[in-house]
Amino acid sequence: MRRRSLHNGVIVETRVEARKRKEQSSQRWRRFEQVYVIITLLLFAQAFFPFFQAGQMDSVADGNALLQTIWKLIYVIAAVLIYIHRKHVMKIISRDKLTLVLLLMIVLSSLWSAAPEITMRRSIAFVGTNLFAIYLATRFSLRELFQLIAWALLAGAVFSLIVTILFPELGTMMHEGNLVWRGIFSHKNQLGRIMSLAAIVFFLLILMKQWPRWLTVGGFLLSVLMLAMSESKTAMIVLLITMGCIPFLTTLRWNPYARILFWLPASLFFIGLCLAIFPHMEALLRYFGRDMTLTGRTGLWDIVIEMIQVHPWLGYGYSGFWLGWEGESAYVWMVTTWEPPNSHNGFLDAALDVGLIGLCLILFSFVSRLYKAMRYHVSSHRWENLWPLLYLIYLVLCNLTETTLLDHNSFFWTLFITLGFSLPHKKRAEQRGRIRSRLRTTRRMEG
């Protein structure tokens, strides 16, 4: 009996040790994935580009050789991870069919592209970007992904501060005669966009009260500081508008009567404010360093719309238009008095790339995500449930004067695609809502 009990004890102890080793191995693997995600998100946000581009000349058509090698490594790791978790990938792949159709259209656009070789190469990069986004949706919940985004944005803010102080020749740039900050990013506007998003994320983390307060408040203040030092006025306006939406979005959880009592006076106040501001719009825009043409953007948009009408349905092929003097964009550069790298409007650039058909697919994808994000927000009183809705609003506002849609190796497009595969469908949201209501009823009865 003693021998048998001793033998059984050894077996149990061996199983416990094996389980511990398996858990430790799983935790190490999970940490590797988290580090991989944070680094990739930073690179997709164009972090450290001043270091990669130092001493190297980038071609509009060919790009940067060092960065291309890094992108290939990221795509290979994402493909391997997707293969490892292929069963889970197959379960979620059908959640966002519009993205898959758009992805197929972009790959096929090399058939009618104005620059087929460039379209083919960049469409492969676009596929790799989407693979990484699908991997994120497969491996991380919305809550986990939100925290990884927060860590990536915090790292971007901290590194930008350090680099700008220690290496000002890399962390700053000249813009309209002024020395402004760009941190570890490629341009001061990119620093502004990333920091405005970081301020939104850390404001939500402050409301969530789950991270240390010194970290969330510090992250928010640092993000606002870096945004101010970038002097990106568009990013400042986007931040203010997005933050201003938070009180209105929280009313979606209220009952209809309470919403009416809030929205009616708020709407009247907003209309009155617009009427008061409109006569002074030119002076207000001048204060923000803009004019009624939005620094030449409206004239540029008129010319771009003319070019869209030349190939309205399928466009010029993915990345087949803006190729400087070597591409169809030469006409735009010749007509305008400056050399814009894009339309400064994400929706117009999407129409140039994949035509009105592709633009409709993107708009339908936005509407689908907004609907899911709204249901996700209403399904719970947790502040983190507001994140998808705020991000979509932020993305729309950014693309009114800048371009981040359909961008390969893009932080913003990656998050957009991830939301499409991560946000719960209507049936799942309803099931969770019913389960929560039953749990509340049970607790009340027990109480």
Protein backbone atom coordinates (compact mmCIF):
# COMPACT_ATOMS: atom_id res chain seq x y z
CA MET A 1 0.00 0.00 0.00
CA ARG A 2 2.81 2.38 0.90
CA ARG A 3 4.60 1.65 -2.37
CA ARG A 4 1.38 2.18 -4.35
CA SER A 5 0.59 5.45 -2.55
CA LEU A 6 4.21 6.58 -3.02
CA HIS A 7 3.99 5.64 -6.70
CA ASN A 8 0.71 7.56 -7.11
CA GLY A 9 2.20 10.56 -5.32
CA VAL A 10 5.18 10.58 -7.72
CA ILE A 11 2.79 10.45 -10.71
CA VAL A 12 0.70 13.34 -9.36
CA GLU A 13 3.80 15.40 -8.62
CA THR A 14 5.17 14.68 -12.10
CA ARG A 15 1.88 15.78 -13.69
CA VAL A 16 1.83 18.99 -11.63
CA GLU A 17 5.41 19.78 -12.65
CA ALA A 18 4.59 19.06 -16.30
CA ARG A 19 1.56 21.33 -16.08
CA LYS A 20 3.69 24.09 -14.54
CA ARG A 21 6.31 23.74 -17.28
CA LYS A 22 3.57 23.90 -19.91
CA GLU A 23 2.07 27.02 -18.32
CA GLN A 24 5.49 28.70 -18.10
CA SER A 25 6.19 27.84 -21.74
CA SER A 26 2.76 29.21 -22.71
CA GLN A 27 3.42 32.42 -20.76
CA ARG A 28 6.81 32.90 -22.42
CA TRP A 29 5.24 32.36 -25.84
CA ARG A 30 2.48 34.83 -24.97
CA ARG A 31 5.06 37.44 -23.95
CA PHE A 32 6.93 36.92 -27.23
CA GLU A 33 3.70 37.53 -29.13
CA GLN A 34 2.94 40.67 -27.11
CA VAL A 35 6.43 42.09 -27.75
CA TYR A 36 6.10 41.23 -31.45
CA VAL A 37 2.75 43.03 -31.62
CA ILE A 38 3.99 46.16 -29.82
CA ILE A 39 7.11 46.44 -32.01
CA THR A 40 5.11 45.85 -35.20
CA LEU A 41 2.48 48.43 -34.24
CA LEU A 42 5.27 50.95 -33.61
CA LEU A 43 6.82 50.24 -37.00
CA PHE A 44 3.42 50.45 -38.68
CA ALA A 45 3.08 53.87 -37.04
CA GLN A 46 6.32 54.85 -38.86
CA ALA A 47 8.32 54.85 -35.63
CA PHE A 48 12.13 54.91 -35.91
CA PHE A 49 11.90 55.84 -39.62
CA PRO A 50 14.39 58.73 -39.20
CA PHE A 51 16.99 56.12 -38.13
CA PHE A 52 16.18 53.77 -41.02
CA GLN A 53 16.23 56.56 -43.58
CA ALA A 54 19.42 58.24 -42.36
CA GLY A 55 21.91 58.22 -45.22
CA GLN A 56 19.52 56.39 -47.57
CA MET A 57 17.65 57.87 -50.51
CA ASP A 58 14.08 56.62 -50.87
CA SER A 59 12.60 56.21 -54.33
CA VAL A 60 8.90 56.93 -54.74
CA ALA A 61 8.53 53.73 -56.74
CA ASP A 62 11.08 51.45 -55.07
CA GLY A 63 10.88 52.55 -51.42
CA ASN A 64 13.46 51.89 -48.73
CA ALA A 65 15.40 48.60 -49.03
CA LEU A 66 16.03 48.23 -45.27
CA LEU A 67 12.38 48.82 -44.39
CA GLN A 68 11.24 46.37 -47.04
CA THR A 69 13.39 43.67 -45.43
CA ILE A 70 11.82 44.44 -42.04
CA TRP A 71 8.30 44.29 -43.52
CA LYS A 72 9.01 40.90 -45.10
CA LEU A 73 10.18 39.54 -41.74
CA ILE A 74 6.99 40.84 -40.08
CA TYR A 75 4.81 39.24 -42.78
CA VAL A 76 6.59 35.89 -42.46
CA ILE A 77 6.13 35.85 -38.66
CA ALA A 78 2.45 36.79 -39.05
CA ALA A 79 1.93 34.03 -41.63
CA VAL A 80 3.59 31.45 -39.38
CA LEU A 81 1.48 32.51 -36.39
CA ILE A 82 -1.68 32.37 -38.49
CA TYR A 83 -0.75 28.86 -39.62
CA ILE A 84 -0.20 27.80 -36.00
CA HIS A 85 -3.64 29.14 -35.03
CA ARG A 86 -5.31 28.30 -38.35
CA LYS A 87 -8.33 26.63 -36.72
CA HIS A 88 -9.25 29.79 -34.87
CA VAL A 89 -8.54 31.87 -37.99
CA MET A 90 -11.03 29.81 -39.98
CA LYS A 91 -13.67 30.51 -37.33
CA ILE A 92 -13.38 34.30 -37.56
CA ILE A 93 -12.47 34.76 -41.23
CA SER A 94 -16.12 34.93 -42.28
CA ARG A 95 -16.97 37.76 -39.85
CA ASP A 96 -15.89 40.48 -42.28
CA LYS A 97 -16.57 39.37 -45.86
CA LEU A 98 -16.35 42.93 -47.20
CA THR A 99 -12.69 43.10 -46.20
CA LEU A 100 -11.96 39.86 -48.05
CA VAL A 101 -13.70 41.17 -51.19
CA LEU A 102 -11.77 44.44 -50.98
CA LEU A 103 -8.52 42.51 -50.47
CA LEU A 104 -9.21 40.44 -53.59
CA MET A 105 -10.01 43.57 -55.59
CA ILE A 106 -6.74 45.22 -54.58
CA VAL A 107 -4.71 42.17 -55.60
CA LEU A 108 -6.52 41.99 -58.95
CA SER A 109 -6.12 45.74 -59.54
CA SER A 110 -2.68 45.07 -61.04
CA LEU A 111 -4.59 43.87 -64.13
CA TRP A 112 -5.82 47.41 -64.88
CA SER A 113 -3.23 49.43 -62.96
CA ALA A 114 -1.41 52.38 -64.47
CA ALA A 115 1.74 50.94 -62.85
CA PRO A 116 1.17 47.14 -62.67
CA GLU A 117 4.57 46.18 -61.19
CA ILE A 118 4.26 48.66 -58.33
CA THR A 119 0.64 47.67 -57.73
CA MET A 120 1.56 43.99 -57.55
CA ARG A 121 4.43 44.60 -55.11
CA ARG A 122 2.46 46.93 -52.85
CA SER A 123 -0.66 44.77 -52.96
CA ILE A 124 1.47 41.94 -51.53
CA ALA A 125 2.50 44.32 -48.74
CA PHE A 126 -1.18 45.17 -48.26
CA VAL A 127 -2.00 41.46 -47.96
CA GLY A 128 0.76 41.11 -45.35
CA THR A 129 -0.69 44.05 -43.40
CA ASN A 130 -4.12 42.42 -43.41
CA LEU A 131 -2.62 39.09 -42.34
CA PHE A 132 -1.15 40.79 -39.28
CA ALA A 133 -4.54 42.38 -38.54
CA ILE A 134 -6.29 39.00 -38.79
CA TYR A 135 -3.67 37.51 -36.48
CA LEU A 136 -4.41 40.23 -33.90
CA ALA A 137 -8.13 39.49 -34.06
CA THR A 138 -7.39 35.77 -33.70
CA ARG A 139 -5.07 35.90 -30.70
CA PHE A 140 -6.27 38.86 -28.63
CA SER A 141 -9.60 40.01 -27.31
CA LEU A 142 -10.64 43.63 -27.81
CA ARG A 143 -9.68 44.33 -24.20
CA GLU A 144 -6.20 42.78 -24.59
CA LEU A 145 -5.64 44.53 -27.91
CA PHE A 146 -6.64 47.88 -26.39
CA GLN A 147 -3.98 47.46 -23.71
CA LEU A 148 -1.32 46.45 -26.27
CA ILE A 149 -2.17 49.56 -28.29
CA ALA A 150 -1.78 51.63 -25.12
CA TRP A 151 1.68 50.18 -24.46
CA ALA A 152 2.74 50.80 -28.07
CA LEU A 153 1.53 54.40 -27.98
CA LEU A 154 3.19 55.01 -24.60
CA ALA A 155 6.47 53.61 -25.95
CA GLY A 156 6.15 55.91 -28.97
CA ALA A 157 5.65 58.95 -26.73
CA VAL A 158 8.52 58.09 -24.34
CA PHE A 159 11.00 57.25 -27.12
CA SER A 160 10.01 60.42 -29.00
CA LEU A 161 10.72 62.54 -25.94
CA ILE A 162 14.09 60.85 -25.33
CA VAL A 163 15.22 60.99 -28.97
CA THR A 164 14.20 64.62 -29.42
CA ILE A 165 16.13 65.67 -26.31
CA LEU A 166 19.25 63.55 -26.95
CA PHE A 167 19.30 63.64 -30.78
CA PRO A 168 17.54 66.87 -31.83
CA GLU A 169 18.83 66.53 -35.40
CA LEU A 170 16.71 63.36 -35.72
CA GLY A 171 13.77 64.28 -33.48
CA THR A 172 13.04 67.67 -35.03
CA MET A 173 12.35 69.03 -38.50
CA MET A 174 11.87 72.40 -40.19
CA HIS A 175 8.30 73.25 -41.14
CA GLU A 176 7.35 76.63 -42.60
CA GLY A 177 10.46 78.19 -41.07
CA ASN A 178 9.83 76.78 -37.58
CA LEU A 179 11.66 73.98 -35.79
CA VAL A 180 9.03 71.43 -34.70
CA TRP A 181 9.16 68.00 -33.10
CA ARG A 182 8.66 64.74 -34.96
CA GLY A 183 10.19 62.41 -32.35
CA ILE A 184 10.87 58.91 -33.64
CA PHE A 185 8.34 59.32 -36.45
CA SER A 186 8.83 60.24 -40.09
CA HIS A 187 6.99 63.56 -39.98
CA LYS A 188 5.61 65.99 -37.42
CA ASN A 189 2.05 65.29 -38.65
CA GLN A 190 2.55 61.58 -38.00
CA LEU A 191 3.71 62.36 -34.46
CA GLY A 192 0.62 64.54 -34.07
CA ARG A 193 -1.76 61.84 -35.30
CA ILE A 194 -0.24 59.15 -33.08
CA MET A 195 -0.16 61.39 -30.00
CA SER A 196 -3.76 62.56 -30.47
CA LEU A 197 -4.82 58.90 -30.55
CA ALA A 198 -2.61 58.20 -27.52
CA ALA A 199 -4.35 61.00 -25.59
CA ILE A 200 -7.73 59.39 -26.33
CA VAL A 201 -6.51 55.95 -25.25
CA PHE A 202 -5.01 57.19 -21.97
CA PHE A 203 -8.08 59.29 -21.22
CA LEU A 204 -10.13 56.08 -21.43
CA LEU A 205 -7.59 54.30 -19.24
CA ILE A 206 -7.99 57.05 -16.62
CA LEU A 207 -11.75 56.48 -16.66
CA MET A 208 -11.28 52.69 -16.46
CA LYS A 209 -9.21 52.98 -13.26
CA GLN A 210 -7.45 49.67 -13.85
CA TRP A 211 -3.91 50.88 -14.52
CA PRO A 212 -1.88 52.83 -11.93
CA ARG A 213 -3.11 56.42 -11.89
CA TRP A 214 0.38 57.87 -12.20
CA LEU A 215 0.86 55.87 -15.39
CA THR A 216 -2.44 56.79 -17.05
CA VAL A 217 -2.36 60.47 -16.09
CA GLY A 218 1.33 60.66 -17.00
CA GLY A 219 0.66 58.98 -20.36
CA PHE A 220 -2.16 61.40 -21.11
CA LEU A 221 -0.12 64.50 -20.19
CA LEU A 222 2.92 63.26 -22.13
CA SER A 223 0.75 62.59 -25.21
CA VAL A 224 -0.75 66.09 -25.06
CA LEU A 225 2.74 67.60 -24.61
CA MET A 226 4.12 65.74 -27.64
CA LEU A 227 1.05 66.72 -29.67
CA ALA A 228 1.58 70.38 -28.78
CA MET A 229 5.31 70.21 -29.66
CA SER A 230 4.50 68.70 -33.06
CA GLU A 231 2.37 71.78 -33.84
CA SER A 232 0.03 69.54 -35.82
CA LYS A 233 -3.10 71.68 -35.67
CA THR A 234 -5.23 69.17 -37.60
CA ALA A 235 -4.41 66.48 -35.02
CA MET A 236 -5.31 68.90 -32.22
CA ILE A 237 -8.71 69.62 -33.79
CA VAL A 238 -9.34 65.89 -34.33
CA LEU A 239 -8.51 65.22 -30.67
CA LEU A 240 -10.85 67.96 -29.43
CA ILE A 241 -13.74 66.79 -31.62
CA THR A 242 -13.27 63.12 -30.72
CA MET A 243 -13.08 63.89 -26.99
CA GLY A 244 -16.14 66.10 -27.36
CA CYS A 245 -18.06 63.10 -28.70
CA ILE A 246 -17.60 61.12 -25.47
CA PRO A 247 -20.47 62.75 -23.48
CA PHE A 248 -22.84 62.24 -26.43
CA LEU A 249 -21.81 58.63 -26.96
CA THR A 250 -22.36 57.77 -23.30
CA THR A 251 -26.01 58.86 -23.68
CA LEU A 252 -26.55 55.92 -26.05
CA ARG A 253 -26.77 53.76 -22.90
CA TRP A 254 -29.55 55.93 -21.45
CA ASN A 255 -33.26 55.37 -21.89
CA PRO A 256 -34.91 57.23 -24.83
CA TYR A 257 -36.50 59.97 -22.70
CA ALA A 258 -33.22 60.85 -20.99
CA ARG A 259 -31.50 60.97 -24.38
CA ILE A 260 -34.10 63.41 -25.73
CA LEU A 261 -33.74 65.66 -22.70
CA PHE A 262 -29.97 65.76 -23.26
CA TRP A 263 -29.77 65.86 -27.06
CA LEU A 264 -32.42 68.53 -27.66
CA PRO A 265 -30.74 71.39 -25.74
CA ALA A 266 -27.30 70.15 -26.83
CA SER A 267 -28.37 70.24 -30.51
CA LEU A 268 -29.82 73.73 -30.13
CA PHE A 269 -26.60 74.90 -28.47
CA PHE A 270 -24.51 73.34 -31.27
CA ILE A 271 -26.61 75.00 -34.00
CA GLY A 272 -26.36 78.36 -32.24
CA LEU A 273 -22.59 77.94 -31.86
CA CYS A 274 -22.20 77.18 -35.59
CA LEU A 275 -24.27 80.23 -36.53
CA ALA A 276 -22.12 82.39 -34.26
CA ILE A 277 -18.81 81.01 -35.57
CA PHE A 278 -19.62 80.91 -39.31
CA PRO A 279 -19.23 84.69 -39.95
CA HIS A 280 -15.82 84.57 -38.25
CA MET A 281 -14.68 81.31 -39.90
CA GLU A 282 -11.88 82.92 -41.91
CA ALA A 283 -10.37 84.59 -38.83
CA LEU A 284 -10.69 81.35 -36.85
CA LEU A 285 -8.94 79.34 -39.55
CA ARG A 286 -6.21 81.97 -39.73
CA TYR A 287 -5.67 81.54 -35.99
CA PHE A 288 -5.01 77.83 -36.57
CA GLY A 289 -2.68 78.59 -39.46
CA ARG A 290 -5.23 77.67 -42.12
CA ASP A 291 -7.33 79.51 -44.70
CA MET A 292 -10.64 78.93 -46.47
CA THR A 293 -8.90 76.63 -48.96
CA LEU A 294 -7.52 74.49 -46.08
CA THR A 295 -3.94 75.31 -47.15
CA GLY A 296 -4.62 74.58 -50.82
CA ARG A 297 -6.46 71.31 -50.20
CA THR A 298 -9.76 72.34 -51.79
CA GLY A 299 -8.06 73.22 -55.07
CA LEU A 300 -6.18 69.92 -54.96
CA TRP A 301 -9.42 68.03 -54.33
CA ASP A 302 -11.03 69.61 -57.41
CA ILE A 303 -8.19 68.35 -59.61
CA VAL A 304 -8.22 64.90 -57.97
CA ILE A 305 -11.97 64.59 -58.58
CA GLU A 306 -11.31 65.34 -62.27
CA MET A 307 -8.75 62.51 -62.34
CA ILE A 308 -11.18 60.14 -60.63
CA GLN A 309 -13.72 60.82 -63.38
CA VAL A 310 -11.21 59.55 -65.96
CA HIS A 311 -11.26 56.04 -64.39
CA PRO A 312 -14.32 56.20 -62.13
CA TRP A 313 -15.23 52.57 -61.47
CA LEU A 314 -11.97 50.68 -60.91
CA GLY A 315 -9.48 53.52 -60.42
CA TYR A 316 -5.81 53.52 -61.39
CA GLY A 317 -4.88 50.38 -59.48
CA TYR A 318 -3.64 50.10 -55.91
CA SER A 319 -0.81 52.65 -55.37
CA GLY A 320 -0.85 53.23 -59.13
CA PHE A 321 -1.53 56.96 -59.11
CA TRP A 322 0.73 58.89 -56.70
CA LEU A 323 4.16 58.16 -58.17
CA GLY A 324 5.48 61.70 -58.43
CA TRP A 325 6.56 62.82 -61.88
CA GLU A 326 6.76 59.17 -62.96
CA GLY A 327 3.04 58.42 -62.64
CA GLU A 328 -0.42 59.79 -63.34
CA SER A 329 0.11 62.22 -60.44
CA ALA A 330 2.44 64.25 -62.72
CA TYR A 331 -0.62 66.07 -64.09
CA VAL A 332 -1.70 67.08 -60.57
CA TRP A 333 1.81 68.29 -59.74
CA MET A 334 1.93 70.25 -63.01
CA VAL A 335 -1.41 72.00 -62.40
CA THR A 336 -0.91 72.75 -58.68
CA THR A 337 1.80 75.03 -57.32
CA TRP A 338 3.10 72.33 -54.96
CA GLU A 339 3.92 68.60 -55.07
CA PRO A 340 1.46 66.79 -52.77
CA PRO A 341 2.33 63.13 -51.97
CA ASN A 342 -1.39 62.24 -51.86
CA SER A 343 -4.86 63.81 -52.03
CA HIS A 344 -4.85 64.77 -48.35
CA ASN A 345 -8.18 62.97 -48.19
CA GLY A 346 -8.35 59.24 -47.55
CA PHE A 347 -11.65 58.73 -49.34
CA LEU A 348 -10.47 60.48 -52.54
CA ASP A 349 -7.25 58.44 -52.51
CA ALA A 350 -9.28 55.25 -52.12
CA ALA A 351 -11.31 56.23 -55.21
CA LEU A 352 -8.05 56.82 -57.12
CA ASP A 353 -6.75 53.39 -56.10
CA VAL A 354 -9.80 51.15 -56.49
CA GLY A 355 -12.46 53.40 -58.00
CA LEU A 356 -15.97 54.09 -56.79
CA ILE A 357 -16.62 50.35 -56.45
CA GLY A 358 -13.78 49.97 -53.96
CA LEU A 359 -14.77 53.19 -52.19
CA CYS A 360 -18.30 51.82 -51.72
CA LEU A 361 -16.83 48.65 -50.19
CA ILE A 362 -14.85 50.78 -47.72
CA LEU A 363 -17.89 52.89 -46.83
CA PHE A 364 -20.01 49.77 -46.29
CA SER A 365 -17.23 48.40 -44.08
CA PHE A 366 -17.28 51.62 -42.05
CA VAL A 367 -21.05 51.45 -41.61
CA SER A 368 -20.86 47.78 -40.59
CA ARG A 369 -18.16 48.49 -38.02
CA LEU A 370 -19.98 51.54 -36.67
CA TYR A 371 -23.11 49.47 -36.16
CA LYS A 372 -21.20 46.68 -34.40
CA ALA A 373 -19.18 49.18 -32.33
CA MET A 374 -22.38 50.92 -31.22
CA ARG A 375 -23.93 47.64 -30.12
CA TYR A 376 -20.70 46.69 -28.36
CA HIS A 377 -20.67 50.05 -26.56
CA VAL A 378 -24.30 49.77 -25.46
CA SER A 379 -23.91 46.15 -24.31
CA SER A 380 -21.86 47.12 -21.25
CA HIS A 381 -21.09 50.12 -19.01
CA ARG A 382 -17.35 49.50 -19.18
CA TRP A 383 -15.38 52.44 -20.54
CA GLU A 384 -13.21 50.22 -22.72
CA ASN A 385 -16.32 49.30 -24.76
CA LEU A 386 -16.28 52.88 -26.03
CA TRP A 387 -12.87 52.42 -27.67
CA PRO A 388 -13.98 50.91 -31.05
CA LEU A 389 -16.58 53.63 -31.59
CA LEU A 390 -14.17 56.43 -30.70
CA TYR A 391 -11.49 54.99 -32.96
CA LEU A 392 -13.82 54.85 -35.96
CA ILE A 393 -14.86 58.47 -35.39
CA TYR A 394 -11.20 59.43 -35.05
CA LEU A 395 -10.32 57.59 -38.28
CA VAL A 396 -13.06 59.33 -40.28
CA LEU A 397 -11.97 62.75 -39.00
CA CYS A 398 -8.30 62.05 -39.82
CA ASN A 399 -9.11 61.04 -43.39
CA LEU A 400 -10.98 64.24 -44.15
CA THR A 401 -7.69 66.13 -44.53
CA GLU A 402 -5.07 63.33 -44.47
CA THR A 403 -4.75 59.82 -45.93
CA THR A 404 -4.57 56.64 -43.86
CA LEU A 405 -7.14 54.46 -45.66
CA LEU A 406 -5.96 51.48 -47.73
CA ASP A 407 -2.40 52.17 -46.61
CA HIS A 408 -0.07 49.17 -46.48
CA ASN A 409 2.15 48.81 -43.40
CA SER A 410 -0.22 51.17 -41.64
CA PHE A 411 -1.01 51.41 -37.92
CA PHE A 412 -4.42 52.95 -38.59
CA TRP A 413 -5.56 50.54 -41.32
CA THR A 414 -4.39 47.55 -39.25
CA LEU A 415 -6.62 48.58 -36.34
CA PHE A 416 -9.53 49.20 -38.71
CA ILE A 417 -9.28 45.69 -40.16
CA THR A 418 -8.78 44.12 -36.73
CA LEU A 419 -12.03 45.68 -35.49
CA GLY A 420 -13.91 44.10 -38.38
CA PHE A 421 -12.88 40.63 -37.27
CA SER A 422 -12.95 41.31 -33.51
CA LEU A 423 -16.24 43.10 -32.92
CA PRO A 424 -19.01 40.65 -31.94
CA HIS A 425 -21.86 40.05 -34.36
CA LYS A 426 -25.46 40.92 -33.56
CA LYS A 427 -26.34 37.39 -32.45
CA ARG A 428 -23.32 37.10 -30.16
CA ALA A 429 -24.01 40.52 -28.65
CA GLU A 430 -27.64 39.60 -28.02
CA GLN A 431 -26.64 36.29 -26.42
CA ARG A 432 -24.18 38.04 -24.11
CA GLY A 433 -26.82 40.63 -23.24
CA ARG A 434 -29.34 37.92 -22.35
CA ILE A 435 -26.76 36.08 -20.23
CA ARG A 436 -25.88 39.29 -18.34
CA SER A 437 -29.55 40.10 -17.74
CA ARG A 438 -30.16 36.59 -16.41
CA LEU A 439 -27.16 36.89 -14.09
CA ARG A 440 -28.43 40.22 -12.77
CA THR A 441 -31.90 38.75 -12.19
CA THR A 442 -30.41 35.75 -10.40
CA ARG A 443 -28.28 37.96 -8.15
CA ARG A 444 -31.26 40.11 -7.25
CA MET A 445 -33.33 37.05 -6.38
CA GLU A 446 -30.51 35.64 -4.27
CA GLY A 447 -30.06 39.01 -2.58
